[in-house]
Coordinates of C-alpha atoms in Angstrom, one line a residue:
M663 CA 176.3 -40.1 -104.2
E664 CA 177.0 -40.2 -100.3
D665 CA 173.6 -37.9 -99.7
E666 CA 171.9 -40.9 -101.5
K667 CA 173.4 -43.4 -99.8
H668 CA 172.3 -41.6 -96.5
G669 CA 169.1 -41.1 -97.8
E670 CA 168.8 -44.8 -98.5
A671 CA 170.1 -46.1 -95.1
H672 CA 167.9 -43.4 -93.8
G673 CA 164.5 -44.8 -95.5
M674 CA 166.1 -48.3 -94.6
I675 CA 166.2 -47.7 -90.8
S676 CA 162.6 -45.9 -91.1
D677 CA 161.1 -48.9 -92.5
E678 CA 162.5 -51.0 -90.3
I679 CA 161.4 -49.2 -87.2
G680 CA 157.8 -48.6 -89.2
Q681 CA 157.9 -52.6 -89.7
D682 CA 158.9 -53.3 -86.2
V683 CA 156.4 -51.1 -84.7
L684 CA 153.5 -52.3 -86.9
K685 CA 154.6 -55.6 -85.4
R686 CA 154.0 -54.5 -81.9
I687 CA 150.8 -52.8 -82.4
F688 CA 149.3 -55.9 -84.4
F689 CA 150.8 -58.0 -81.2
I690 CA 148.8 -56.1 -78.3
T691 CA 145.5 -55.9 -80.4
E692 CA 145.6 -59.6 -81.1
R693 CA 146.4 -60.5 -77.7
V694 CA 143.7 -58.4 -76.0
I695 CA 141.3 -61.4 -76.4
V696 CA 144.0 -63.7 -73.8
F697 CA 144.9 -60.8 -71.4
D698 CA 144.4 -62.0 -67.8
G699 CA 143.0 -58.8 -66.4
L700 CA 143.8 -55.2 -66.6
D701 CA 146.9 -55.8 -64.5
D702 CA 148.3 -58.0 -67.4
V703 CA 147.2 -55.2 -70.0
F704 CA 149.1 -52.4 -68.0
E705 CA 152.4 -54.6 -67.6
H706 CA 152.3 -55.1 -71.4
I707 CA 151.9 -51.8 -72.2
V708 CA 154.8 -50.3 -70.5
K709 CA 157.1 -52.9 -71.4
T710 CA 155.8 -52.4 -74.9
S711 CA 156.1 -48.7 -75.1
V712 CA 159.8 -49.1 -73.5
M713 CA 160.7 -51.6 -76.0
L714 CA 158.7 -49.3 -78.8
T715 CA 160.4 -45.6 -78.0
K716 CA 164.5 -46.8 -76.8
A717 CA 163.4 -45.6 -73.4
E718 CA 164.8 -46.9 -70.0
A719 CA 161.2 -46.9 -68.1
A720 CA 157.6 -46.5 -68.3
T721 CA 154.5 -45.7 -66.4
I722 CA 151.0 -45.6 -67.1
R723 CA 148.6 -43.4 -65.1
V724 CA 144.5 -44.0 -65.3
F725 CA 141.8 -41.8 -64.0
D726 CA 140.3 -42.8 -60.9
I727 CA 136.6 -42.3 -60.8
N728 CA 136.4 -42.8 -57.3
T729 CA 139.0 -40.5 -56.3
G730 CA 138.8 -38.1 -59.3
K731 CA 142.9 -38.1 -59.5
L732 CA 145.4 -39.9 -61.8
A733 CA 147.1 -42.9 -60.4
I734 CA 150.1 -45.0 -61.4
V735 CA 148.8 -48.4 -62.0
K736 CA 151.9 -50.1 -63.5
G737 CA 155.5 -49.0 -63.9
Y738 CA 158.6 -50.7 -65.6
G739 CA 162.3 -49.7 -64.7
L740 CA 161.6 -47.4 -62.1
S741 CA 162.3 -47.4 -58.4
T742 CA 159.3 -48.7 -55.7
G743 CA 159.9 -45.1 -54.3
F744 CA 159.1 -43.7 -57.8
L745 CA 156.2 -45.7 -58.5
S746 CA 154.7 -45.2 -55.2
Q747 CA 154.0 -41.3 -55.5
P748 CA 150.6 -40.0 -54.6
P749 CA 148.0 -39.8 -57.4
I750 CA 147.9 -36.2 -58.9
K751 CA 145.1 -34.1 -60.2
L752 CA 143.7 -33.1 -63.5
G753 CA 145.8 -30.5 -64.9
E754 CA 149.0 -31.1 -62.0
G755 CA 151.9 -31.6 -63.4
I756 CA 153.3 -33.0 -66.9
T757 CA 150.9 -35.9 -66.7
G758 CA 148.0 -34.3 -65.4
R759 CA 148.1 -31.5 -68.2
V760 CA 148.4 -34.4 -70.8
V761 CA 145.4 -36.4 -69.6
L762 CA 143.4 -33.0 -69.0
E763 CA 144.3 -31.2 -72.6
G764 CA 144.4 -34.6 -74.5
K765 CA 147.7 -33.6 -76.1
P766 CA 151.2 -35.4 -76.2
F767 CA 154.5 -33.5 -74.2
S768 CA 158.0 -34.0 -74.8
T769 CA 161.4 -32.8 -73.2
E770 CA 164.7 -33.7 -72.9
D771 CA 165.4 -32.5 -69.6
V772 CA 162.5 -32.5 -67.1
T773 CA 164.1 -31.0 -64.6
T774 CA 163.7 -27.7 -66.5
V775 CA 160.0 -27.9 -67.0
P776 CA 158.4 -25.2 -64.7
H777 CA 155.0 -27.4 -64.1
C778 CA 157.0 -30.6 -63.3
V779 CA 155.5 -31.2 -59.7
H780 CA 158.1 -34.2 -59.0
K781 CA 161.7 -32.9 -60.0
E782 CA 163.0 -34.3 -56.9
L783 CA 162.1 -37.6 -57.3
A784 CA 162.9 -37.3 -61.2
K785 CA 166.3 -36.1 -60.3
L786 CA 166.6 -38.9 -57.7
E787 CA 165.6 -41.4 -60.2
G788 CA 168.3 -39.9 -62.7
I789 CA 165.5 -39.2 -65.1
R790 CA 166.3 -36.5 -67.8
A791 CA 164.3 -37.1 -71.0
V792 CA 160.4 -37.8 -70.8
M793 CA 157.8 -38.4 -73.4
S794 CA 153.8 -38.6 -72.3
V795 CA 150.9 -39.5 -74.8
P796 CA 147.1 -39.8 -73.8
L797 CA 145.2 -42.5 -73.8
K798 CA 142.1 -41.3 -75.5
T799 CA 138.8 -42.8 -76.1
R800 CA 136.2 -41.4 -78.6
E801 CA 134.4 -39.3 -75.4
N802 CA 137.4 -38.4 -73.4
T803 CA 141.0 -39.1 -71.9
I804 CA 141.0 -42.0 -69.1
G805 CA 145.0 -41.6 -68.5
C806 CA 148.3 -41.5 -70.3
I807 CA 151.6 -43.4 -71.2
T808 CA 155.1 -42.0 -70.0
V809 CA 158.4 -42.9 -71.0
Y810 CA 161.9 -41.9 -69.5
R811 CA 165.0 -41.7 -70.4
K812 CA 168.2 -41.3 -68.2
Q813 CA 170.3 -39.2 -70.7
A814 CA 169.1 -35.5 -72.0
E815 CA 168.6 -37.3 -75.3
P816 CA 165.0 -35.9 -77.0
F817 CA 162.9 -38.4 -78.0
A818 CA 162.5 -38.1 -82.0
D819 CA 159.4 -36.9 -83.9
H820 CA 158.7 -40.7 -85.2
E821 CA 158.9 -42.0 -81.5
M822 CA 156.0 -39.6 -80.7
L823 CA 154.0 -40.3 -83.6
L824 CA 154.6 -44.2 -83.2
L825 CA 153.7 -43.8 -79.4
N826 CA 150.6 -42.1 -80.2
I827 CA 149.7 -44.9 -82.6
F828 CA 150.3 -47.5 -79.9
A829 CA 148.6 -45.4 -77.3
S830 CA 145.2 -45.7 -79.4
Q831 CA 145.5 -49.6 -79.5
A832 CA 146.5 -49.5 -76.0
T833 CA 143.5 -47.5 -74.9
E834 CA 141.1 -50.1 -76.9
A835 CA 142.9 -52.8 -75.1
V836 CA 142.3 -51.4 -71.8
E837 CA 138.6 -50.3 -72.6
K838 CA 137.9 -54.2 -74.1
T839 CA 139.7 -55.5 -70.9
R840 CA 137.5 -53.4 -68.5
L841 CA 134.3 -54.5 -70.4
L842 CA 135.0 -58.0 -70.1
E843 CA 135.8 -57.9 -66.5
E844 CA 132.7 -55.9 -65.9
L845 CA 130.7 -58.7 -68.2
K846 CA 132.5 -61.4 -65.8
K847 CA 131.6 -59.2 -62.4
Q848 CA 127.8 -58.9 -63.4
A849 CA 127.7 -62.6 -64.4
M850 CA 129.2 -63.6 -61.0
F851 CA 127.9 -60.9 -58.5
D852 CA 124.1 -59.8 -57.4
P853 CA 124.1 -56.3 -58.4
L854 CA 121.5 -55.3 -55.6
T855 CA 124.1 -56.9 -52.7
G856 CA 127.6 -57.0 -54.2
V857 CA 127.9 -60.7 -53.1
Y858 CA 128.1 -63.6 -55.4
N859 CA 124.5 -64.6 -56.8
K860 CA 123.0 -68.1 -56.9
N861 CA 125.2 -69.5 -59.8
A862 CA 128.2 -68.1 -58.9
I863 CA 128.2 -69.0 -55.0
L864 CA 126.8 -72.9 -56.1
R865 CA 129.7 -73.1 -58.5
E866 CA 132.1 -72.0 -55.6
L867 CA 130.6 -74.6 -53.3
D868 CA 131.1 -77.2 -55.6
A869 CA 135.0 -76.6 -55.8
K870 CA 135.5 -75.9 -52.3
I871 CA 133.7 -79.5 -51.5
E872 CA 135.8 -81.2 -54.1
S873 CA 139.0 -79.5 -52.4
A874 CA 138.2 -80.7 -49.1
R875 CA 137.0 -84.0 -50.3
R876 CA 140.5 -84.2 -52.1
H877 CA 142.8 -83.0 -49.0
G878 CA 140.7 -84.6 -46.4
Y879 CA 139.7 -81.4 -44.7
N880 CA 137.0 -79.7 -43.0
T881 CA 134.3 -77.2 -45.1
S882 CA 131.3 -75.8 -43.8
I883 CA 128.4 -73.9 -45.0
V884 CA 126.0 -71.3 -43.0
F885 CA 122.3 -71.2 -44.8
I886 CA 120.7 -67.6 -43.7
D887 CA 116.8 -66.6 -44.2
I888 CA 115.9 -63.2 -42.8
D889 CA 113.2 -63.6 -40.3
D890 CA 109.9 -61.8 -41.7
F891 CA 111.2 -60.0 -44.6
K892 CA 108.0 -60.0 -46.4
K893 CA 106.7 -58.4 -43.5
F894 CA 109.4 -55.8 -43.5
N895 CA 108.8 -55.1 -47.4
D896 CA 105.1 -54.6 -46.8
T897 CA 105.7 -52.4 -44.1
H898 CA 108.5 -50.1 -45.4
G899 CA 108.4 -50.6 -48.9
H900 CA 110.6 -52.2 -51.6
L901 CA 113.2 -49.4 -52.1
L902 CA 113.7 -49.7 -48.5
G903 CA 113.6 -53.6 -48.7
D904 CA 116.5 -53.2 -51.3
K905 CA 118.5 -51.2 -48.9
F906 CA 118.0 -53.2 -46.1
L907 CA 119.1 -56.5 -48.2
A908 CA 122.3 -54.5 -49.4
D909 CA 123.2 -53.5 -45.9
F910 CA 122.5 -56.9 -44.4
A911 CA 124.9 -58.2 -47.1
T912 CA 127.8 -55.6 -46.1
L913 CA 127.4 -56.7 -42.3
V914 CA 127.4 -60.4 -43.4
K915 CA 130.7 -60.0 -45.1
K916 CA 132.0 -57.7 -42.5
C917 CA 131.5 -60.5 -39.8
C918 CA 133.0 -63.4 -41.9
R919 CA 136.7 -64.0 -42.5
K920 CA 139.0 -63.2 -45.3
G921 CA 138.7 -66.9 -46.7
D922 CA 134.8 -67.1 -46.4
L923 CA 132.5 -66.8 -49.2
V924 CA 129.2 -64.7 -49.4
G925 CA 126.6 -65.4 -51.9
R926 CA 122.8 -64.3 -52.3
F927 CA 120.9 -67.8 -52.6
G928 CA 117.7 -66.0 -53.5
G929 CA 115.3 -63.2 -52.1
E930 CA 116.2 -63.1 -48.6
E931 CA 118.2 -66.0 -48.3
F932 CA 122.2 -66.2 -48.3
L933 CA 125.0 -68.6 -48.0
V934 CA 127.9 -68.2 -46.4
I935 CA 131.0 -71.2 -47.3
A936 CA 133.3 -71.4 -44.8
P937 CA 136.4 -73.5 -45.9
H938 CA 138.8 -75.2 -43.7
T939 CA 136.3 -75.1 -41.2
D940 CA 134.5 -77.9 -38.8
K941 CA 131.0 -77.8 -37.7
E942 CA 131.7 -76.0 -34.1
G943 CA 133.8 -73.4 -35.9
A944 CA 130.6 -72.7 -38.3
L945 CA 128.0 -72.6 -35.3
K946 CA 130.2 -69.9 -33.9
L947 CA 130.5 -67.7 -37.3
A948 CA 126.8 -68.5 -37.7
E949 CA 126.1 -67.2 -34.1
K950 CA 128.3 -64.2 -34.6
L951 CA 126.3 -63.3 -37.7
R952 CA 123.0 -63.6 -35.8
D953 CA 124.1 -61.5 -32.9
A954 CA 125.6 -58.8 -35.1
V955 CA 122.4 -58.6 -37.3
S956 CA 120.2 -58.5 -34.1
K957 CA 122.1 -55.4 -32.8
H958 CA 121.8 -53.6 -35.9
E959 CA 120.0 -50.6 -36.7
F960 CA 118.4 -51.0 -40.2
I961 CA 116.8 -48.0 -42.0
G962 CA 112.8 -48.0 -42.1
R963 CA 110.5 -45.8 -43.2
D964 CA 110.2 -43.8 -39.7
G965 CA 113.6 -44.4 -38.4
Y966 CA 115.5 -47.4 -37.3
V967 CA 114.6 -50.9 -37.0
H968 CA 115.7 -54.1 -35.7
A969 CA 115.8 -57.7 -37.6
T970 CA 116.8 -61.3 -36.8
L971 CA 118.1 -64.0 -38.9
S972 CA 117.6 -67.8 -38.8
A973 CA 120.2 -70.1 -39.9
G974 CA 121.4 -73.8 -40.5
V975 CA 124.8 -75.2 -40.5
S976 CA 126.3 -78.2 -42.2
S977 CA 129.7 -79.6 -43.0
V978 CA 131.6 -81.8 -45.2
P979 CA 132.6 -84.7 -44.6
E980 CA 129.8 -84.9 -41.5
D981 CA 126.9 -84.1 -43.4
G982 CA 127.7 -85.8 -46.9
L983 CA 130.3 -85.6 -49.6
G984 CA 128.2 -83.8 -52.3
M985 CA 126.8 -80.4 -52.8
T986 CA 123.4 -81.5 -53.0
D987 CA 123.5 -83.3 -49.6
V988 CA 125.2 -80.4 -47.9
L989 CA 123.0 -77.7 -48.9
K990 CA 119.6 -79.9 -47.9
K991 CA 121.2 -80.7 -44.7
A992 CA 122.1 -76.7 -44.1
D993 CA 118.3 -75.8 -45.5
D994 CA 116.6 -78.2 -43.1
A995 CA 118.3 -77.3 -40.0
M996 CA 117.6 -73.2 -41.4
Y997 CA 113.7 -74.7 -41.2
Q998 CA 114.2 -76.1 -37.8
S999 CA 115.6 -73.0 -36.5
K1000 CA 112.1 -71.1 -38.0
R1001 CA 110.1 -73.8 -36.1
S1002 CA 112.2 -73.2 -32.9
G1003 CA 111.1 -69.3 -32.9
K1004 CA 113.3 -67.7 -35.3
N1005 CA 116.5 -65.8 -34.2
C1006 CA 118.5 -68.7 -33.9
V1007 CA 121.3 -71.1 -35.3
T1008 CA 120.7 -75.0 -35.8
A1009 CA 123.3 -77.4 -36.8
A1010 CA 122.1 -79.9 -39.2
M1011 CA 121.2 -83.4 -37.6
S1012 CA 120.8 -82.0 -34.4
S1013 CA 118.1 -80.1 -32.5
N1014 CA 120.6 -77.8 -30.4
S1015 CA 119.9 -74.0 -31.2
L1016 CA 122.3 -71.4 -30.0
H1017 CA 119.8 -68.3 -28.8

């Protein structure tokens, strides 16, 4: 009779666990469409993993294509010292093996595991029991979820099973969010130069002008055209022309300040937005760009070549309160630079140029 009661109670507990886990899996599946970004996804994964397994802490490691290593991208319930440990190679340590082999791992005492590479960190953190499961797509393994307990209490088989089920949903959430972020990036950025595309930079300009009007501060723009770019293309070919544009955009970004925005307006035309900057400040920025470009060595067919730019500068509110007016003033000023012999900067409504 007691065995029957025990069996019934065990069944009830299992049912309760199963229902709870299904609710959590359903929650993360549904929530994929409202995540703010990958960081939000990662935070949800580690917190849910802890609740799911009755662990005290969790981390998620993801393979970085640039470094070829696994880095901790989010943690919960762990010290900064533990979370700041360096990335590991595939096959290195417990988590490295989990990702390389695509198989889960569990131990009640991580300090006794021979291939654990961070035993001292684990001891300092007070970690004993560890369970790690891979994040597997159809093609490969992209990382792993690892949960931790500070007692030598092994994770149960059903907890391993449930974390594996959850990992499948978590992987889908990561992949979908990555895809959405990539699509957003493609919609905003010029694929050749990596700066904002025309539509995106115009949206940013409209927003910056509106903010400047509302709060009563200056915002300026620098409208740039590369001098004789068609001639460069004809002489050196379109492949090196693309390389030129990519290097030019990189150089412009390097010369700009942290808060400045750079966009490709079209062809060889670029636009720089300088918030909280008056016309004098924008002229200095434009001259800095002109000087840097004139000194830079771009790759040509038979060696390095030099290039120049022509630029026009306009400001809010001095040259207008609307995007159309400010853009036209900067564009007109840029063409005045062209008429003045190129390789110069002209302020809107002014014939003064900096050579």
